[in-house]
Structure formats: C-alpha cells, structure tokens
Coordinates of C-alpha atoms and ligand atoms in Angstrom, one line a residue:
F26 CA -17.1 -64.9 27.2
A27 CA -17.4 -64.4 30.9
L28 CA -20.8 -62.7 31.1
E29 CA -21.5 -63.8 34.6
V30 CA -19.7 -62.1 37.5
E31 CA -19.7 -63.3 41.1
D32 CA -21.4 -61.0 43.6
R33 CA -20.0 -59.9 46.9
E34 CA -22.3 -60.5 49.8
E35 CA -22.2 -56.8 50.8
D36 CA -23.5 -55.7 47.3
L37 CA -26.7 -57.8 47.6
V38 CA -29.9 -56.1 48.4
E39 CA -33.5 -57.3 48.7
R40 CA -35.4 -57.4 45.5
P41 CA -39.1 -57.7 44.7
P42 CA -40.5 -61.2 44.1
V43 CA -41.5 -62.0 40.5
I44 CA -44.9 -63.8 40.3
T45 CA -46.4 -65.9 37.5
I46 CA -50.1 -66.9 37.5
M47 CA -50.9 -70.3 36.1
G48 CA -53.9 -72.5 35.8
H49 CA -56.5 -74.1 33.7
V50 CA -58.1 -72.0 30.9
D51 CA -61.1 -69.9 32.1
H52 CA -60.2 -70.3 35.8
G53 CA -59.4 -66.6 36.0
K54 CA -55.7 -65.9 35.4
T55 CA -56.4 -62.8 33.3
S56 CA -59.1 -61.6 35.6
L57 CA -56.9 -62.0 38.6
L58 CA -54.0 -60.2 37.0
D59 CA -56.3 -57.3 36.0
S60 CA -58.0 -57.1 39.4
I61 CA -54.8 -57.0 41.3
R62 CA -53.4 -54.3 39.0
A63 CA -56.6 -52.2 39.1
S64 CA -57.0 -52.4 42.9
N65 CA -53.4 -51.2 43.4
V66 CA -53.4 -48.3 40.9
V67 CA -52.5 -45.2 42.8
S68 CA -55.4 -42.8 42.4
G69 CA -54.6 -40.0 40.0
E70 CA -52.8 -42.4 37.7
D71 CA -54.4 -42.3 34.3
G72 CA -56.9 -44.9 33.3
G73 CA -55.5 -47.8 35.2
I74 CA -55.4 -50.9 33.2
T75 CA -53.6 -49.7 30.1
Q76 CA -50.9 -52.3 30.5
K77 CA -48.2 -51.7 27.9
I78 CA -45.9 -54.6 28.6
G79 CA -46.3 -58.2 29.6
A80 CA -45.5 -57.5 33.2
Y81 CA -46.3 -54.9 35.9
Q82 CA -45.4 -53.9 39.4
I83 CA -47.6 -53.0 42.3
I84 CA -46.7 -51.8 45.8
K85 CA -48.3 -53.5 48.8
N86 CA -47.3 -52.5 52.4
G87 CA -44.4 -50.5 51.0
K88 CA -43.1 -53.6 49.1
K89 CA -43.0 -54.1 45.4
I90 CA -44.4 -57.2 43.7
T91 CA -43.8 -57.9 40.0
F92 CA -46.4 -59.9 38.1
V93 CA -45.4 -61.4 34.8
D94 CA -48.2 -61.9 32.3
T95 CA -46.7 -64.6 30.1
P96 CA -48.9 -67.7 29.8
G97 CA -47.8 -69.9 32.6
H98 CA -46.7 -72.8 30.6
E99 CA -44.5 -70.6 28.3
A100 CA -42.9 -69.0 31.3
F101 CA -41.9 -72.4 32.5
T102 CA -41.2 -74.4 29.4
D103 CA -39.9 -72.1 26.6
M104 CA -38.0 -69.9 28.9
R105 CA -36.5 -72.6 31.0
A106 CA -35.5 -74.4 27.8
R107 CA -33.2 -71.4 27.2
G108 CA -32.0 -71.4 30.8
A109 CA -34.0 -68.4 31.9
Q110 CA -35.9 -68.7 35.1
V111 CA -38.2 -65.7 35.6
T112 CA -40.5 -66.8 38.3
D113 CA -39.9 -66.7 42.1
I114 CA -43.4 -67.8 43.1
A115 CA -46.2 -69.4 41.1
I116 CA -49.8 -68.6 41.8
L117 CA -51.9 -71.6 40.8
V118 CA -55.4 -70.5 40.1
V119 CA -58.2 -73.1 40.4
A120 CA -61.8 -72.1 39.9
A121 CA -63.8 -73.3 42.9
D122 CA -66.8 -74.2 40.8
D123 CA -64.7 -76.3 38.4
G124 CA -62.0 -77.9 40.5
V125 CA -58.7 -79.4 39.4
M126 CA -58.5 -79.8 35.6
P127 CA -55.8 -81.1 33.2
Q128 CA -54.0 -77.8 32.8
T129 CA -54.1 -77.3 36.6
V130 CA -52.1 -80.5 37.0
E131 CA -49.8 -79.5 34.1
A132 CA -49.0 -76.1 35.6
L133 CA -48.4 -77.7 38.9
S134 CA -45.9 -80.1 37.6
H135 CA -44.0 -77.3 35.7
A136 CA -43.8 -75.3 38.9
K137 CA -42.6 -78.3 40.9
A138 CA -40.0 -79.2 38.3
A139 CA -38.7 -75.6 38.4
G140 CA -38.6 -75.8 42.2
V141 CA -40.8 -72.7 42.5
P142 CA -43.0 -72.4 45.5
I143 CA -46.7 -72.5 44.8
I144 CA -49.6 -70.5 46.3
V145 CA -53.0 -71.7 45.4
A146 CA -55.6 -69.1 44.6
V147 CA -59.0 -70.7 44.9
N148 CA -61.0 -68.4 42.6
K149 CA -64.6 -67.7 41.9
I150 CA -65.7 -68.1 45.5
D151 CA -68.5 -65.6 44.8
K152 CA -70.3 -68.3 42.7
P153 CA -73.1 -70.2 44.6
E154 CA -71.7 -73.5 43.3
A155 CA -68.2 -72.8 44.5
N156 CA -66.7 -75.6 46.5
P157 CA -63.2 -74.6 47.8
M158 CA -63.1 -77.7 50.0
K159 CA -63.2 -79.9 46.9
V160 CA -60.3 -78.0 45.4
K161 CA -58.2 -78.6 48.5
Q162 CA -59.0 -82.3 48.5
E163 CA -58.2 -82.7 44.8
L164 CA -54.9 -80.9 45.1
M165 CA -54.0 -83.0 48.1
E166 CA -54.0 -86.0 45.7
H167 CA -51.4 -84.1 43.7
G168 CA -49.2 -83.4 46.7
L169 CA -50.3 -79.9 47.6
I170 CA -51.5 -80.0 51.1
S171 CA -52.9 -76.9 52.7
V172 CA -51.4 -75.4 55.8
E173 CA -54.6 -76.0 57.7
W174 CA -54.3 -79.7 57.0
G175 CA -50.8 -79.9 58.2
G176 CA -49.1 -79.3 54.8
D177 CA -47.0 -76.4 53.7
T178 CA -49.1 -74.9 50.8
E179 CA -51.0 -71.7 51.3
F180 CA -54.5 -71.7 49.9
V181 CA -56.2 -68.3 49.5
E182 CA -59.9 -68.1 48.6
V183 CA -60.5 -65.2 46.2
S184 CA -62.8 -63.8 43.7
A185 CA -61.1 -62.0 40.9
K186 CA -64.4 -60.7 39.6
K187 CA -65.7 -59.3 42.9
K188 CA -62.2 -58.4 44.1
L189 CA -62.5 -60.5 47.3
H190 CA -59.5 -61.3 49.5
L191 CA -57.0 -60.0 47.0
D192 CA -55.2 -58.4 49.9
D193 CA -54.8 -61.8 51.6
L194 CA -53.3 -63.2 48.4
L195 CA -50.8 -60.3 48.2
D196 CA -49.9 -60.7 51.9
T197 CA -49.3 -64.4 51.4
I198 CA -47.1 -63.5 48.4
L199 CA -45.0 -61.1 50.6
I200 CA -44.7 -63.6 53.4
T201 CA -43.5 -66.3 51.0
A202 CA -41.1 -63.9 49.4
E203 CA -39.6 -63.0 52.7
I204 CA -38.9 -66.6 53.4
L205 CA -37.1 -66.9 50.0
E206 CA -34.8 -64.0 50.9
L207 CA -34.6 -62.8 47.3
K208 CA -31.5 -60.7 46.7
A209 CA -29.5 -59.4 43.9
N210 CA -26.8 -56.9 43.1
P211 CA -28.0 -53.6 41.8
K212 CA -24.5 -52.2 41.1
K213 CA -23.3 -54.6 38.4
R214 CA -24.0 -54.4 34.7
A215 CA -27.6 -55.3 34.1
K216 CA -28.8 -58.8 33.2
G217 CA -32.4 -59.8 32.5
V218 CA -34.7 -61.8 30.4
V219 CA -36.7 -60.9 27.3
L220 CA -40.4 -61.6 28.1
E221 CA -41.8 -60.5 24.7
S222 CA -40.6 -58.8 21.6
K223 CA -41.9 -57.3 18.4
L224 CA -41.0 -55.1 15.4
D225 CA -42.7 -51.8 15.8
P226 CA -43.1 -50.1 12.4
K227 CA -42.2 -46.7 13.9
V228 CA -39.4 -47.3 16.4
G229 CA -38.0 -50.7 15.2
P230 CA -37.3 -53.7 17.4
V231 CA -39.0 -53.5 20.8
A232 CA -38.3 -55.9 23.7
D233 CA -40.1 -56.2 27.0
V234 CA -37.6 -57.3 29.5
L235 CA -37.4 -58.1 33.2
I236 CA -34.2 -57.0 34.9
Q237 CA -32.8 -59.6 37.3
E238 CA -29.4 -58.2 38.2
G239 CA -27.8 -54.8 38.1
T240 CA -29.4 -51.5 36.8
L241 CA -30.2 -50.9 33.2
K242 CA -29.6 -47.3 31.9
I243 CA -30.1 -45.3 28.7
G244 CA -27.0 -45.6 26.6
D245 CA -26.0 -49.1 27.8
V246 CA -24.8 -51.5 25.2
I247 CA -26.9 -54.7 25.2
V248 CA -27.0 -58.1 23.7
A249 CA -29.8 -60.7 23.7
G250 CA -29.4 -63.9 21.8
E251 CA -28.3 -63.0 18.3
T252 CA -29.2 -59.3 18.6
Y253 CA -27.4 -56.3 20.1
G254 CA -27.7 -52.6 20.3
K255 CA -27.7 -49.5 22.5
V256 CA -30.5 -48.6 24.8
R257 CA -32.2 -45.6 23.1
A258 CA -35.3 -45.4 25.2
L259 CA -36.8 -47.1 28.2
L260 CA -40.5 -47.3 29.1
N261 CA -42.0 -48.6 32.3
D262 CA -45.2 -50.7 32.7
K263 CA -47.3 -47.6 32.4
G264 CA -45.7 -46.6 29.2
E265 CA -43.8 -43.7 30.7
R266 CA -40.3 -42.9 29.7
I267 CA -37.7 -43.7 32.4
D268 CA -33.9 -43.4 32.6
V269 CA -33.0 -46.5 34.7
V270 CA -34.6 -49.9 35.3
G271 CA -34.0 -51.6 38.7
L272 CA -34.1 -55.1 40.1
S273 CA -37.2 -57.2 39.2
Q274 CA -38.6 -54.3 37.3
P275 CA -40.2 -54.8 33.9
A276 CA -39.5 -52.4 31.1
E277 CA -39.7 -51.9 27.4
I278 CA -36.4 -51.4 25.6
I279 CA -35.9 -49.6 22.3
G280 CA -32.5 -49.9 20.6
F281 CA -31.9 -53.5 19.5
N282 CA -30.7 -53.9 15.9
Q283 CA -33.1 -56.8 15.4
V284 CA -35.9 -58.4 17.3
P285 CA -34.6 -60.7 20.1
Q286 CA -36.5 -63.8 21.0
A287 CA -38.7 -64.2 24.1
G288 CA -36.6 -66.2 26.7
D289 CA -33.3 -64.7 25.5
T290 CA -31.1 -63.4 28.3
I291 CA -30.2 -59.8 28.0
Y292 CA -26.7 -58.6 29.1
V293 CA -25.1 -55.2 29.3
I294 CA -21.7 -55.3 27.6
Q295 CA -18.7 -52.9 27.9
N296 CA -18.8 -51.8 24.3
E297 CA -20.3 -52.3 21.0
Q298 CA -17.4 -54.1 19.5
H299 CA -17.5 -56.7 22.3
A300 CA -21.3 -57.0 21.8
K301 CA -20.9 -57.8 18.1
R302 CA -18.4 -60.5 18.8
I303 CA -20.7 -62.1 21.4
V304 CA -23.7 -62.0 19.0
E305 CA -21.6 -63.6 16.2
E306 CA -20.6 -66.3 18.6
V307 CA -24.2 -67.0 19.7
A308 CA -25.4 -67.0 16.0
K309 CA -22.7 -69.6 15.2
E310 CA -23.6 -71.8 18.2
R311 CA -27.3 -71.7 17.4
K312 CA -26.6 -72.5 13.8
L313 CA -24.5 -75.5 14.8
A314 CA -27.1 -76.7 17.3
E315 CA -29.7 -76.4 14.5
T316 CA -27.6 -78.4 12.1
S317 CA -27.0 -81.2 14.6
R318 CA -30.7 -81.3 15.5
K319 CA -31.5 -81.8 11.8
T320 CA -28.8 -84.5 11.4
I321 CA -30.3 -86.4 14.3
Ligands
GDP19 P1 -58.2 -67.3 32.1 O1 -58.5 -68.1 30.9 O2 -57.7 -68.2 33.2 O3 -57.4 -66.1 31.9 O4 -59.6 -66.8 32.7 P2 -60.3 -65.4 32.6 O5 -59.7 -64.4 33.5 O6 -60.4 -65.0 31.1 O7 -61.8 -65.7 33.1 C1 -62.6 -66.7 32.5 C2 -64.1 -66.3 32.8 O8 -64.3 -66.5 34.2 C3 -64.4 -64.9 32.5 O9 -65.8 -64.9 32.0 C4 -64.4 -64.2 33.8 O10 -65.3 -63.1 33.9 C5 -64.8 -65.3 34.8 N1 -64.3 -65.1 36.1 C6 -63.0 -64.9 36.5 N2 -62.8 -64.7 37.8 C7 -64.1 -64.9 38.3 C8 -64.6 -64.8 39.7 O11 -63.9 -64.6 40.6 N3 -65.9 -65.0 39.8 C9 -66.7 -65.2 38.7 N4 -68.0 -65.4 39.0 N5 -66.3 -65.3 37.5 C10 -65.0 -65.1 37.3

C-alpha cells in the first residue's frame, strides 16, 4: 500500500517545531512544561493548566511551538522503534543544584542517536546552591559544548518554579527551529502519530495524536496500526471541539473502532474499504513478526 506520497516543493509551508523535554527525574521536566504553558495562556482562557492531552501548543512572537508531554525516553525509544519520530528539538533539563545524572546522559544519547538538536535548560537557578557552571563543565565531557565556550549547544539558565528566563528558552527554541527550516504539506491527506490512547467508557477509543502532514478533518477515514475508523469528533489541547487539525497540532480523536497503540502512525485513507484492507494487512504482519520473535 502506498501510504506515502511525494510532496511538491510549492506545497510545503513552514510548520511549528515539536519539542520534547527530557532529563533526570526531579530535575523539573513537568514543572517546566507547566510553567511554559501557564505563562503563555491568553488571559480570559479558562483555568489555564487543564491540559487534556499529552501535548500542547503555545504562541510566542506570533509563532506556534508544540510541546509533547511523553516521557522523554518513551518518545525516543518506543516511538522510534515503530519508526515514528515526533521530536524536532529536545530540551535537556539539568537541575543546577544536582548536575548531570545517569538519566541526563541517557536522554542525551537518545537525542543524539535520533539526530535531534539539543537545547540545555539549566533549571533551578533560583536555588542558592545552584551551580550552572558545573553543569556546563559536566556536559562538555559528554560532547555538549556551550556556544560561549566555542561549541554549538545553547544553554539557557532558567527557573521553572520562579518562571525565570522562560522567554529566553522560547526564543532559543524559535531560533533553532528557524535554522531547521521545518516544512510540511498541509494540503495532502493527513498523517500523524499516536501519542497516547485509551478506552473511554462513554465515547469509546480515544487517541491523542500529533498531525505531521496534511490537515485532519471530521469525517476523514483513518487507520493507525491495527485499528481504523472515521473521525467523529476532534478536540484541541484545551478540550474544545474543533473541525480541522493542522500541521504540528496535537488533538484528540474520537472515532477509532479499537484503541490504537502509542507510537502507531495514523493515516487518512480514501475510504473505509481500503482502510479495512490496510488494517488486516498490518495485523497479519504484526502476527508474523510476533511468531518469528517467539521462534528465535
Ligand atoms: P520531573 O521529575 O523532572 O518532572 O521534575 P518536577 O517538575 O516534578 O520537579 C521536581 C521537584 O523540583 C519539584 O518539587 C519541583 O517543585 C522542583 N522544582 C522544579 N523546578 C524548580 C525550580 O526551578 N526551582 C526550584 N527551587 N525547584 C524546582
């Protein structure tokens, strides 16, 4: 099945960067995600941090940035194992009072293996025992050399808790994204990746997806792994109903016949008959792969 279609250069448009935050436990990944979201909530929006799905978008200097909230290692290992690459830029969070720790190094090596540019967020600089210089030195030993020291890695000193220098971090993200020249075709049939999924007792299978190509619409026939369906409802990152989902935009989809797996690629297909055939084929292939794994 030819699910991938070549793009014409003239159809490509700039798309928002997709950011994953990685780092050692307790170094402030969650706090940073929450603070960035909270400080960019347009006043008048209800409540703020009622995040419905595992990703959100903010607007900075008129540009959108998408943050994905999957634990860093999952985003890089599980998803990459299935061929899905969600991240354009990795933020490596290192607590300035704790320094480089085992999971820092692990996260770093995943990002490197994926060829994803890394921005270091040296966090907790509000703490009296913070030592950002030490973080720089330790990371240098792992090949991340700060721009000030003649390398090409941007280090931004922040405090997620006190909301210090978050703007600098966002500016650095936008500059890095600009260099990457991220583009995609919004006109073709949508393609994306399942970030999370669950069975909702009321509405049935629910999938949080990130759209990477094309535009997803209500009524589109979709497949993801061994599941298919028709888009019945779409919700954005604030839990509001929407009709279309654009490039690099996260959304919740209701309409799958079963629960797809995180990391599955989602494709829009011409019609349901075709979708069923694809899903049968995928199921067969996966079964075969499973059997051969067991025999080995
Ligand atoms: P995660 O495990 O990497 O997601 O880390 P969390 O975001 O859960 O943060 C771990 C702890 O560090 C929490 O108690 C946070 O309140 C605290 N923390 C996070 N960022 C900062 C910061 O910038 N300054 C200070 N002082 N504490 C922070």
